[in-house]
mmCIF file of C-alpha atoms in Angstrom:
data_model
loop_
_atom_site.group_PDB
_atom_site.id
_atom_site.type_symbol
_atom_site.label_atom_id
_atom_site.label_comp_id
_atom_site.label_asym_id
_atom_site.label_seq_id
_atom_site.Cartn_x
_atom_site.Cartn_y
_atom_site.Cartn_z
ATOM 1 C CA MET A 1 16.832 131.715 72.958
ATOM 2 C CA GLU A 2 20.176 133.034 74.161
ATOM 3 C CA ILE A 3 22.078 135.025 71.567
ATOM 4 C CA ARG A 4 25.536 136.430 72.014
ATOM 5 C CA VAL A 5 27.420 138.682 69.632
ATOM 6 C CA LEU A 6 31.180 138.470 70.152
ATOM 7 C CA GLY A 7 33.344 141.434 69.335
ATOM 8 C CA ILE A 8 35.741 143.913 70.815
ATOM 9 C CA GLY A 9 33.884 146.968 69.648
ATOM 10 C CA CYS A 10 34.598 147.076 65.942
ATOM 11 C CA ALA A 11 32.235 148.491 63.332
ATOM 12 C CA ARG A 12 31.467 145.082 61.838
ATOM 13 C CA CYS A 13 30.532 143.706 65.266
ATOM 14 C CA ASN A 14 28.011 146.510 65.826
ATOM 15 C CA GLU A 15 26.639 145.911 62.346
ATOM 16 C CA LEU A 16 26.133 142.230 63.209
ATOM 17 C CA GLU A 17 24.290 143.072 66.427
ATOM 18 C CA LYS A 18 21.993 145.417 64.533
ATOM 19 C CA ARG A 19 21.252 142.840 61.843
ATOM 20 C CA VAL A 20 20.560 140.123 64.421
ATOM 21 C CA LYS A 21 18.042 142.371 66.163
ATOM 22 C CA ASP A 22 16.398 143.251 62.843
ATOM 23 C CA ALA A 23 16.178 139.581 61.868
ATOM 24 C CA LEU A 24 14.680 138.662 65.255
ATOM 25 C CA ALA A 25 12.105 141.418 64.956
ATOM 26 C CA GLU A 26 11.099 140.249 61.486
ATOM 27 C CA LEU A 27 10.837 136.654 62.662
ATOM 28 C CA GLY A 28 8.825 137.776 65.662
ATOM 29 C CA ILE A 29 11.140 135.946 68.067
ATOM 30 C CA ALA A 30 11.762 137.382 71.488
ATOM 31 C CA ALA A 31 15.342 136.648 72.477
ATOM 32 C CA ASN A 32 18.003 138.037 74.708
ATOM 33 C CA VAL A 33 20.857 139.568 72.670
ATOM 34 C CA GLU A 34 24.061 140.136 74.577
ATOM 35 C CA HIS A 35 27.209 141.815 73.225
ATOM 36 C CA VAL A 36 30.297 140.096 74.663
ATOM 37 C CA THR A 37 33.566 142.035 74.677
ATOM 38 C CA ASP A 38 35.488 139.996 77.240
ATOM 39 C CA LEU A 39 38.504 138.411 75.545
ATOM 40 C CA LYS A 40 38.635 135.417 77.861
ATOM 41 C CA GLU A 41 35.059 134.540 77.107
ATOM 42 C CA ILE A 42 35.544 134.983 73.358
ATOM 43 C CA ALA A 43 38.638 132.774 73.378
ATOM 44 C CA ALA A 44 36.949 130.149 75.547
ATOM 45 C CA LEU A 45 34.316 129.748 72.847
ATOM 46 C CA GLY A 46 37.049 129.064 70.305
ATOM 47 C CA VAL A 47 36.321 132.157 68.245
ATOM 48 C CA LEU A 48 39.487 133.536 66.618
ATOM 49 C CA MET A 49 37.832 135.987 64.293
ATOM 50 C CA THR A 50 35.389 138.639 65.312
ATOM 51 C CA PRO A 51 32.547 139.285 64.885
ATOM 52 C CA GLY A 52 31.249 135.969 66.171
ATOM 53 C CA LEU A 53 27.671 134.865 66.650
ATOM 54 C CA VAL A 54 26.709 132.368 69.344
ATOM 55 C CA ILE A 55 23.195 130.929 69.467
ATOM 56 C CA ASP A 56 22.258 128.909 72.549
ATOM 57 C CA GLY A 57 25.910 128.236 73.363
ATOM 58 C CA LYS A 58 26.866 127.139 69.843
ATOM 59 C CA VAL A 59 29.082 129.184 67.524
ATOM 60 C CA ALA A 60 26.903 129.884 64.490
ATOM 61 C CA SER A 61 29.262 132.095 62.518
ATOM 62 C CA GLN A 62 32.570 133.876 62.911
ATOM 63 C CA GLY A 63 34.642 136.408 60.999
ATOM 64 C CA LYS A 64 31.787 137.608 58.871
ATOM 65 C CA VAL A 65 28.582 139.586 58.957
ATOM 66 C CA PRO A 66 25.970 137.229 57.488
ATOM 67 C CA SER A 67 23.130 138.731 55.472
ATOM 68 C CA LYS A 68 19.761 139.160 57.144
ATOM 69 C CA ASP A 69 18.354 136.165 55.231
ATOM 70 C CA GLU A 70 21.195 133.955 56.424
ATOM 71 C CA LEU A 71 20.668 135.186 59.961
ATOM 72 C CA LYS A 72 16.979 134.381 59.760
ATOM 73 C CA LYS A 73 17.858 130.819 58.754
ATOM 74 C CA LEU A 74 20.377 130.499 61.598
ATOM 75 C CA LEU A 75 17.992 131.976 64.136
ATOM 76 C CA GLY A 76 14.897 130.174 62.876
ATOM 77 C CA GLY A 77 16.627 126.790 62.867
ATOM 78 C CA GLY A 78 17.544 127.031 66.523
ATOM 79 C CA LYS A 79 13.932 126.922 67.730
ATOM 80 C CA MET B 1 40.777 145.260 27.769
ATOM 81 C CA PRO B 2 42.540 148.514 28.746
ATOM 82 C CA ASP B 3 42.096 149.712 25.147
ATOM 83 C CA LEU B 4 38.391 149.085 25.369
ATOM 84 C CA LEU B 5 38.170 151.124 28.580
ATOM 85 C CA LYS B 6 40.211 153.895 27.033
ATOM 86 C CA GLN B 7 37.835 154.029 24.086
ATOM 87 C CA LEU B 8 34.868 154.107 26.448
ATOM 88 C CA ALA B 9 36.348 157.025 28.416
ATOM 89 C CA ASP B 10 37.201 158.881 25.192
ATOM 90 C CA LEU B 11 33.702 158.319 23.867
ATOM 91 C CA LEU B 12 32.137 159.685 27.059
ATOM 92 C CA VAL B 13 34.337 162.737 27.406
ATOM 93 C CA TYR B 14 35.051 163.867 23.862
ATOM 94 C CA ARG B 15 31.922 162.676 22.079
ATOM 95 C CA TRP B 16 29.064 162.798 24.587
ATOM 96 C CA PHE B 17 30.233 165.628 26.823
ATOM 97 C CA GLY B 18 31.583 167.388 23.764
ATOM 98 C CA LEU B 19 34.854 168.426 25.401
ATOM 99 C CA ARG B 20 37.907 169.208 23.296
ATOM 100 C CA ALA B 21 40.854 166.813 23.406
ATOM 101 C CA GLY B 22 44.043 168.530 24.567
ATOM 102 C CA ALA B 23 42.256 170.864 26.999
ATOM 103 C CA HIS B 24 43.341 170.499 30.650
ATOM 104 C CA LEU B 25 39.875 169.794 32.020
ATOM 105 C CA ALA B 26 38.919 167.341 29.278
ATOM 106 C CA ASP B 27 42.131 165.334 29.605
ATOM 107 C CA ALA B 28 41.905 165.249 33.391
ATOM 108 C CA LEU B 29 38.290 164.056 33.156
ATOM 109 C CA ASP B 30 39.196 161.438 30.557
ATOM 110 C CA PHE B 31 41.995 160.161 32.797
ATOM 111 C CA PHE B 32 39.658 160.164 35.819
ATOM 112 C CA ILE B 33 36.868 158.155 34.161
ATOM 113 C CA TYR B 34 39.319 155.659 32.686
ATOM 114 C CA ASP B 35 41.090 155.065 35.998
ATOM 115 C CA VAL B 36 37.943 154.867 38.124
ATOM 116 C CA ILE B 37 36.361 152.244 35.865
ATOM 117 C CA LYS B 38 39.607 150.293 35.625
ATOM 118 C CA ILE B 39 40.221 150.243 39.374
ATOM 119 C CA LEU B 40 36.624 149.438 40.320
ATOM 120 C CA LEU B 41 36.628 146.501 37.884
ATOM 121 C CA LEU B 42 39.973 145.281 39.209
ATOM 122 C CA LEU B 43 38.783 145.658 42.807
ATOM 123 C CA THR B 44 35.579 143.724 42.201
ATOM 124 C CA ALA B 45 37.289 140.876 40.374
ATOM 125 C CA ILE B 46 40.340 140.525 42.594
ATOM 126 C CA ILE B 47 38.609 140.928 45.961
ATOM 127 C CA PHE B 48 36.062 138.306 44.948
ATOM 128 C CA VAL B 49 38.754 135.832 43.887
ATOM 129 C CA VAL B 50 40.892 136.557 46.953
ATOM 130 C CA SER B 51 37.875 136.079 49.262
ATOM 131 C CA VAL B 52 37.115 132.681 47.765
ATOM 132 C CA ILE B 53 40.766 131.633 48.139
ATOM 133 C CA ARG B 54 40.759 132.938 51.693
ATOM 134 C CA SER B 55 37.773 130.830 52.643
ATOM 135 C CA PHE B 56 40.087 127.805 52.312
ATOM 136 C CA PHE B 57 42.427 129.200 54.975
ATOM 137 C CA PRO B 58 40.393 129.724 58.148
ATOM 138 C CA PRO B 59 42.553 130.825 61.110
ATOM 139 C CA GLU B 60 41.903 127.464 62.749
ATOM 140 C CA LYS B 61 43.776 125.749 59.922
ATOM 141 C CA THR B 62 46.576 128.336 59.948
ATOM 142 C CA ARG B 63 46.935 127.737 63.663
ATOM 143 C CA GLN B 64 47.347 124.013 63.090
ATOM 144 C CA ILE B 65 49.884 124.485 60.291
ATOM 145 C CA LEU B 66 52.002 126.915 62.307
ATOM 146 C CA GLY B 67 51.744 124.957 65.548
ATOM 147 C CA ARG B 68 53.993 122.270 64.136
ATOM 148 C CA LYS B 69 56.631 124.670 62.792
ATOM 149 C CA ARG B 70 59.534 126.274 64.619
ATOM 150 C CA SER B 71 61.208 129.631 63.983
ATOM 151 C CA TRP B 72 62.525 130.675 60.534
ATOM 152 C CA VAL B 73 60.360 128.292 58.542
ATOM 153 C CA GLY B 74 57.541 129.317 60.864
ATOM 154 C CA ASN B 75 58.163 133.017 60.266
ATOM 155 C CA ILE B 76 58.187 132.606 56.488
ATOM 156 C CA LEU B 77 55.018 130.513 56.511
ATOM 157 C CA ALA B 78 53.321 132.875 58.951
ATOM 158 C CA ALA B 79 54.071 135.897 56.760
ATOM 159 C CA LEU B 80 52.653 134.138 53.688
ATOM 160 C CA LEU B 81 49.598 132.815 55.536
ATOM 161 C CA GLY B 82 49.033 136.319 56.910
ATOM 162 C CA ILE B 83 48.175 137.416 53.374
ATOM 163 C CA VAL B 84 45.581 134.710 52.739
ATOM 164 C CA THR B 85 44.052 134.328 56.196
ATOM 165 C CA PRO B 86 41.156 136.713 56.427
ATOM 166 C CA PHE B 87 40.948 138.996 59.402
ATOM 167 C CA CYS B 88 40.151 142.581 60.203
ATOM 168 C CA SER B 89 42.169 144.632 62.639
ATOM 169 C CA CYS B 90 39.699 143.997 65.445
ATOM 170 C CA SER B 91 40.414 140.257 65.202
ATOM 171 C CA ALA B 92 44.120 140.795 65.861
ATOM 172 C CA VAL B 93 43.717 140.259 69.592
ATOM 173 C CA PRO B 94 41.693 137.017 69.606
ATOM 174 C CA LEU B 95 44.054 135.649 66.947
ATOM 175 C CA PHE B 96 47.090 136.628 69.013
ATOM 176 C CA ILE B 97 45.665 134.750 72.000
ATOM 177 C CA GLY B 98 44.656 131.754 69.911
ATOM 178 C CA PHE B 99 48.089 131.442 68.307
ATOM 179 C CA LEU B 100 50.093 131.694 71.523
ATOM 180 C CA GLU B 101 47.741 129.230 73.185
ATOM 181 C CA ALA B 102 48.434 126.725 70.409
ATOM 182 C CA GLY B 103 52.143 126.911 71.264
ATOM 183 C CA ILE B 104 53.122 129.013 68.266
ATOM 184 C CA PRO B 105 56.244 131.049 69.162
ATOM 185 C CA LEU B 106 55.745 134.779 69.809
ATOM 186 C CA GLY B 107 57.989 135.802 66.879
ATOM 187 C CA VAL B 108 56.053 133.614 64.448
ATOM 188 C CA THR B 109 52.738 134.973 65.739
ATOM 189 C CA LEU B 110 54.007 138.520 65.215
ATOM 190 C CA SER B 111 55.147 137.745 61.644
ATOM 191 C CA PHE B 112 51.545 136.769 60.984
ATOM 192 C CA LEU B 113 50.122 139.880 62.641
ATOM 193 C CA ILE B 114 52.480 142.159 60.711
ATOM 194 C CA SER B 115 51.989 140.697 57.248
ATOM 195 C CA SER B 116 48.215 140.825 57.189
ATOM 196 C CA PRO B 117 47.679 144.603 57.423
ATOM 197 C CA THR B 118 50.978 145.409 55.670
ATOM 198 C CA VAL B 119 50.110 143.497 52.519
ATOM 199 C CA ASN B 120 46.659 144.834 51.810
ATOM 200 C CA GLU B 121 44.790 143.676 48.734
ATOM 201 C CA VAL B 122 43.049 146.998 48.142
ATOM 202 C CA ALA B 123 46.367 148.843 48.232
ATOM 203 C CA LEU B 124 47.872 146.226 45.966
ATOM 204 C CA ILE B 125 45.157 146.630 43.335
ATOM 205 C CA MET B 126 45.384 150.424 43.402
ATOM 206 C CA LEU B 127 49.167 150.296 43.064
ATOM 207 C CA LEU B 128 48.785 147.871 40.183
ATOM 208 C CA GLY B 129 46.253 150.118 38.480
ATOM 209 C CA LEU B 130 48.067 153.405 39.035
ATOM 210 C CA PHE B 131 51.776 152.500 39.056
ATOM 211 C CA GLY B 132 52.010 149.211 37.169
ATOM 212 C CA TRP B 133 53.027 145.673 38.087
ATOM 213 C CA LYS B 134 56.635 146.438 39.086
ATOM 214 C CA VAL B 135 55.631 148.581 42.034
ATOM 215 C CA ALA B 136 52.846 146.128 42.928
ATOM 216 C CA VAL B 137 55.221 143.141 43.046
ATOM 217 C CA LEU B 138 57.797 145.070 45.071
ATOM 218 C CA TYR B 139 55.018 146.089 47.454
ATOM 219 C CA ILE B 140 54.042 142.458 48.171
ATOM 220 C CA ALA B 141 57.647 141.299 48.395
ATOM 221 C CA SER B 142 58.624 144.046 50.797
ATOM 222 C CA GLY B 143 55.516 143.557 52.967
ATOM 223 C CA VAL B 144 56.265 139.849 53.328
ATOM 224 C CA GLY B 145 59.960 140.645 53.865
ATOM 225 C CA ILE B 146 59.166 143.096 56.663
ATOM 226 C CA ALA B 147 56.904 140.532 58.354
ATOM 227 C CA ILE B 148 59.527 137.767 58.190
ATOM 228 C CA VAL B 149 62.506 139.842 59.324
ATOM 229 C CA ALA B 150 60.672 141.766 62.050
ATOM 230 C CA GLY B 151 59.139 138.509 63.357
ATOM 231 C CA ILE B 152 62.523 136.766 63.483
ATOM 232 C CA ILE B 153 64.152 139.696 65.294
ATOM 233 C CA LEU B 154 61.267 139.985 67.767
ATOM 234 C CA GLY B 155 61.422 136.216 68.322
ATOM 235 C CA GLN B 156 65.147 136.390 69.155
ATOM 236 C CA LEU B 157 64.573 139.090 71.773
ATOM 237 C CA LYS B 158 62.738 136.685 74.136
ATOM 238 C CA LEU B 159 59.885 139.035 74.887
ATOM 239 C CA GLU B 160 57.400 136.470 76.203
ATOM 240 C CA ARG B 161 57.514 137.992 79.684
ATOM 241 C CA PHE B 162 56.083 141.225 78.291
ATOM 242 C CA VAL B 163 52.899 139.543 77.147
ATOM 243 C CA GLU B 164 50.057 140.132 79.602
ATOM 244 C CA GLU B 165 50.035 137.124 81.977
ATOM 245 C CA TYR B 166 46.395 136.273 81.553
ATOM 246 C CA VAL B 167 46.967 135.509 77.866
ATOM 247 C CA TYR B 168 48.848 132.335 78.717
ATOM 248 C CA GLN B 169 46.175 131.226 81.176
ATOM 249 C CA ILE B 170 43.338 131.361 78.678
ATOM 250 C CA LYS B 171 42.089 128.028 77.446
ATOM 251 C CA VAL B 172 40.880 128.367 73.897
ATOM 252 C CA GLY B 173 37.833 126.267 73.188
ATOM 253 C CA ALA B 174 37.106 124.467 69.944
ATOM 254 C CA ALA B 175 34.361 125.929 67.820
ATOM 255 C CA ASP B 176 32.693 123.544 65.421
ATOM 256 C CA TYR B 177 34.059 124.177 61.977
ATOM 257 C CA VAL B 178 31.525 123.467 59.297
ATOM 258 C CA ARG B 179 33.142 123.062 55.898
ATOM 259 C CA PRO B 180 31.279 125.481 53.640
ATOM 260 C CA THR B 181 29.964 124.379 50.268
ATOM 261 C CA PHE B 182 31.399 126.119 47.224
ATOM 262 C CA ARG B 183 28.117 127.950 46.816
ATOM 263 C CA GLN B 184 28.409 129.251 50.374
ATOM 264 C CA ARG B 185 32.006 130.370 49.761
ATOM 265 C CA ALA B 186 30.928 132.277 46.657
ATOM 266 C CA THR B 187 27.990 133.894 48.475
ATOM 267 C CA ASP B 188 30.214 134.989 51.367
ATOM 268 C CA ALA B 189 32.901 136.266 48.991
ATOM 269 C CA TRP B 190 30.335 138.262 47.043
ATOM 270 C CA ALA B 191 28.911 139.799 50.218
ATOM 271 C CA TYR B 192 32.415 140.670 51.389
ATOM 272 C CA THR B 193 33.294 142.235 48.027
ATOM 273 C CA GLY B 194 30.220 144.438 48.342
ATOM 274 C CA GLU B 195 31.204 145.404 51.903
ATOM 275 C CA ILE B 196 34.719 146.412 50.811
ATOM 276 C CA LEU B 197 33.587 148.263 47.693
ATOM 277 C CA LYS B 198 31.118 150.295 49.728
ATOM 278 C CA LYS B 199 33.856 151.130 52.218
ATOM 279 C CA VAL B 200 36.653 152.038 49.813
ATOM 280 C CA GLY B 201 34.595 153.251 46.852
ATOM 281 C CA PRO B 202 34.570 156.926 47.907
ATOM 282 C CA TRP B 203 38.310 156.714 48.564
ATOM 283 C CA VAL B 204 38.935 155.387 45.076
ATOM 284 C CA LEU B 205 37.095 158.426 43.682
ATOM 285 C CA VAL B 206 39.104 160.794 45.897
ATOM 286 C CA GLY B 207 42.369 159.022 45.113
ATOM 287 C CA VAL B 208 41.944 158.907 41.384
ATOM 288 C CA GLY B 209 40.502 162.424 41.406
ATOM 289 C CA ALA B 210 43.633 163.714 43.118
ATOM 290 C CA GLY B 211 45.711 161.798 40.618
ATOM 291 C CA ALA B 212 43.771 163.236 37.690
ATOM 292 C CA LEU B 213 44.195 166.804 38.956
ATOM 293 C CA ILE B 214 47.920 166.252 39.402
ATOM 294 C CA HIS B 215 48.051 164.675 35.965
ATOM 295 C CA GLY B 216 46.391 167.735 34.424
ATOM 296 C CA TYR B 217 47.656 170.647 36.496
ATOM 297 C CA VAL B 218 50.248 170.343 39.238
ATOM 298 C CA PRO B 219 53.853 171.213 38.483
ATOM 299 C CA VAL B 220 56.770 169.688 40.383
ATOM 300 C CA ASN B 221 57.281 171.859 43.447
ATOM 301 C CA TRP B 222 59.382 172.272 46.556
ATOM 302 C CA LEU B 223 58.493 168.813 47.915
ATOM 303 C CA ALA B 224 60.925 167.303 45.438
ATOM 304 C CA LYS B 225 63.692 169.359 47.029
ATOM 305 C CA VAL B 226 62.657 168.744 50.638
ATOM 306 C CA ALA B 227 61.825 165.030 50.377
ATOM 307 C CA GLY B 228 63.636 164.113 47.173
ATOM 308 C CA ARG B 229 66.731 162.019 46.660
ATOM 309 C CA GLY B 230 68.895 164.804 47.999
ATOM 310 C CA ASN B 231 67.639 164.280 51.538
ATOM 311 C CA PRO B 232 68.998 161.042 53.077
ATOM 312 C CA PHE B 233 66.648 161.351 56.080
ATOM 313 C CA ALA B 234 63.462 161.595 54.021
ATOM 314 C CA VAL B 235 62.548 157.915 54.520
ATOM 315 C CA PRO B 236 62.759 157.777 58.345
ATOM 316 C CA ILE B 237 60.963 161.123 58.587
ATOM 317 C CA ALA B 238 58.169 159.803 56.346
ATOM 318 C CA VAL B 239 57.811 156.762 58.638
ATOM 319 C CA LEU B 240 57.764 158.930 61.781
ATOM 320 C CA ILE B 241 54.990 161.019 60.268
ATOM 321 C CA GLY B 242 53.060 157.920 59.166
ATOM 322 C CA VAL B 243 53.002 155.874 62.394
ATOM 323 C CA PRO B 244 50.527 157.977 64.421
ATOM 324 C CA LEU B 245 48.302 158.523 61.384
ATOM 325 C CA TYR B 246 45.540 156.084 60.603
ATOM 326 C CA SER B 247 43.690 155.645 57.373
ATOM 327 C CA ASN B 248 42.650 152.728 55.250
ATOM 328 C CA ALA B 249 44.922 151.647 52.434
ATOM 329 C CA ALA B 250 42.725 153.100 49.720
ATOM 330 C CA GLY B 251 42.835 156.475 51.466
ATOM 331 C CA THR B 252 46.623 156.615 51.517
ATOM 332 C CA ILE B 253 47.141 155.851 47.826
ATOM 333 C CA PRO B 254 46.126 159.395 46.783
ATOM 334 C CA ILE B 255 48.856 160.672 49.091
ATOM 335 C CA VAL B 256 51.381 158.311 47.537
ATOM 336 C CA GLN B 257 50.338 159.402 44.093
ATOM 337 C CA ALA B 258 50.405 163.087 44.924
ATOM 338 C CA LEU B 259 53.848 162.772 46.507
ATOM 339 C CA THR B 260 55.419 160.796 43.673
ATOM 340 C CA ALA B 261 53.929 163.154 41.103
ATOM 341 C CA LYS B 262 55.634 166.030 42.904
ATOM 342 C CA GLY B 263 59.011 164.358 42.714
ATOM 343 C CA VAL B 264 59.190 162.362 45.956
ATOM 344 C CA PRO B 265 60.849 158.965 45.262
ATOM 345 C CA ILE B 266 58.494 155.975 45.306
ATOM 346 C CA GLY B 267 60.292 154.297 48.255
ATOM 347 C CA THR B 268 59.801 157.335 50.479
ATOM 348 C CA ALA B 269 56.128 157.609 49.549
ATOM 349 C CA LEU B 270 55.495 153.884 50.042
ATOM 350 C CA ALA B 271 57.291 153.907 53.400
ATOM 351 C CA LEU B 272 54.858 156.607 54.503
ATOM 352 C CA MET B 273 51.922 154.521 53.290
ATOM 353 C CA MET B 274 53.109 151.321 54.977
ATOM 354 C CA ALA B 275 53.683 153.161 58.234
ATOM 355 C CA VAL B 276 50.132 154.505 58.040
ATOM 356 C CA THR B 277 48.496 151.131 57.297
ATOM 357 C CA ALA B 278 50.677 148.727 59.317
ATOM 358 C CA LEU B 279 51.207 150.805 62.461
ATOM 359 C CA SER B 280 48.664 153.105 63.982
ATOM 360 C CA LEU B 281 47.459 154.481 67.280
ATOM 361 C CA PRO B 282 44.130 152.581 67.224
ATOM 362 C CA GLU B 283 46.023 149.350 66.589
ATOM 363 C CA ALA B 284 48.339 150.089 69.503
ATOM 364 C CA ILE B 285 45.325 150.591 71.764
ATOM 365 C CA ILE B 286 43.842 147.249 70.682
ATOM 366 C CA LEU B 287 47.142 145.376 71.086
ATOM 367 C CA ARG B 288 47.730 146.981 74.481
ATOM 368 C CA ARG B 289 45.091 144.592 75.822
ATOM 369 C CA VAL B 290 47.485 141.674 75.360
ATOM 370 C CA MET B 291 50.927 143.308 75.236
ATOM 371 C CA LYS B 292 52.698 145.188 77.989
ATOM 372 C CA PRO B 293 53.915 148.685 77.030
ATOM 373 C CA ARG B 294 57.521 147.482 76.650
ATOM 374 C CA LEU B 295 56.607 144.798 74.106
ATOM 375 C CA LEU B 296 54.293 147.185 72.279
ATOM 376 C CA ALA B 297 57.084 149.765 71.982
ATOM 377 C CA ILE B 298 59.630 147.217 70.765
ATOM 378 C CA TYR B 299 57.106 145.788 68.292
ATOM 379 C CA PHE B 300 56.380 149.192 66.802
ATOM 380 C CA GLY B 301 60.080 150.087 66.804
ATOM 381 C CA VAL B 302 61.216 146.978 64.942
ATOM 382 C CA VAL B 303 58.441 147.185 62.335
ATOM 383 C CA ALA B 304 59.136 150.895 61.794
ATOM 384 C CA LEU B 305 62.843 150.154 61.252
ATOM 385 C CA ALA B 306 61.984 147.419 58.765
ATOM 386 C CA ILE B 307 59.770 149.848 56.843
ATOM 387 C CA VAL B 308 62.576 152.415 56.747
ATOM 388 C CA PHE B 309 64.898 149.755 55.349
ATOM 389 C CA VAL B 310 62.391 148.804 52.657
ATOM 390 C CA GLY B 311 61.914 152.482 51.771
ATOM 391 C CA TYR B 312 65.618 152.874 51.060
ATOM 392 C CA LEU B 313 65.578 149.605 49.104
ATOM 393 C CA PHE B 314 62.711 150.809 46.912
ATOM 394 C CA ASN B 315 64.477 154.088 46.248
ATOM 395 C CA ALA B 316 67.591 152.209 45.223
ATOM 396 C CA VAL B 317 65.801 149.677 42.995
ATOM 397 C CA ILE B 318 63.222 151.871 41.217
ATOM 398 C CA ARG B 319 64.540 154.949 39.495
#
């Protein structure tokens, strides 16, 4: 699974990255988590609000930090 | 409702803690407990409601609405939508790119970017709780006014060439927008309310604590002479001091309260607060990624002038 966290270095974006990693660990999924800060890439994905979460090329959430349970659902459903 | 809270605070302080009414400490504590409970309740209720309302205005929709509008009407709409469209300061840059890419004029985009941090719901609730509805209404009206006027002026100046070139070359993709269920909206709003309360909670305690101390102890001092009505330059000086400072809205309210309690007019104190929340060094650094220095300087200059104007207006209207 390819996971990308979109953000330009704000506190909420770092919080999202941390929660994603926690959720992955609890699910026992090995995935590559990348933190994207390049504006062109963020815009190209159509994300206007950071933090954004992209799972396997699809925007899963934007503008919010989902709870760990929500993240587990998002991450588990992409298998 | 306020009576009930007052009774609760009285019960706690005078009955349970056994403090004597009329004593400085007891009255300050009574005031503190009453205000903290009142503001925390207001914050929880209003942020929750505002978050639910906001979930109906995703930036994607705002972008579509504004894309069809030209200047003037566009500026007014943008300033109003800036209040209800949710975004944190770190989203300012992707939004800026997304709006310009959709063909929204620069001035209209800036109206939107100005109104969102200027009209801050946490500040609004604290003003409502501590100063009453008159100041709260004037705060919203002036924030929207600043966003409209500054956006129109900036739009007239034809500053497009001072936007970093790459911004206009970006192609913004389309993210799938899944319409959330009402349950999802409520869950998100509740989570967001918790996030905000955790962030501003300590500031509410500090703010109200400062207010309570002033209420109980502090006499009017030299500040009233230095920054009072007698000094016509107090407002622009307050703005100049406020621009480089950065704090969240809840953190600046104690300053506003302390200043007004010491005899500084409300317009001067609010101008300081708006300068702190709407314009800041960190924001300048973020916006520098899409704006050339010239545009950034003009942007800050025009917004600062608008805040000065509003400060004088407040001082003239509220006595």
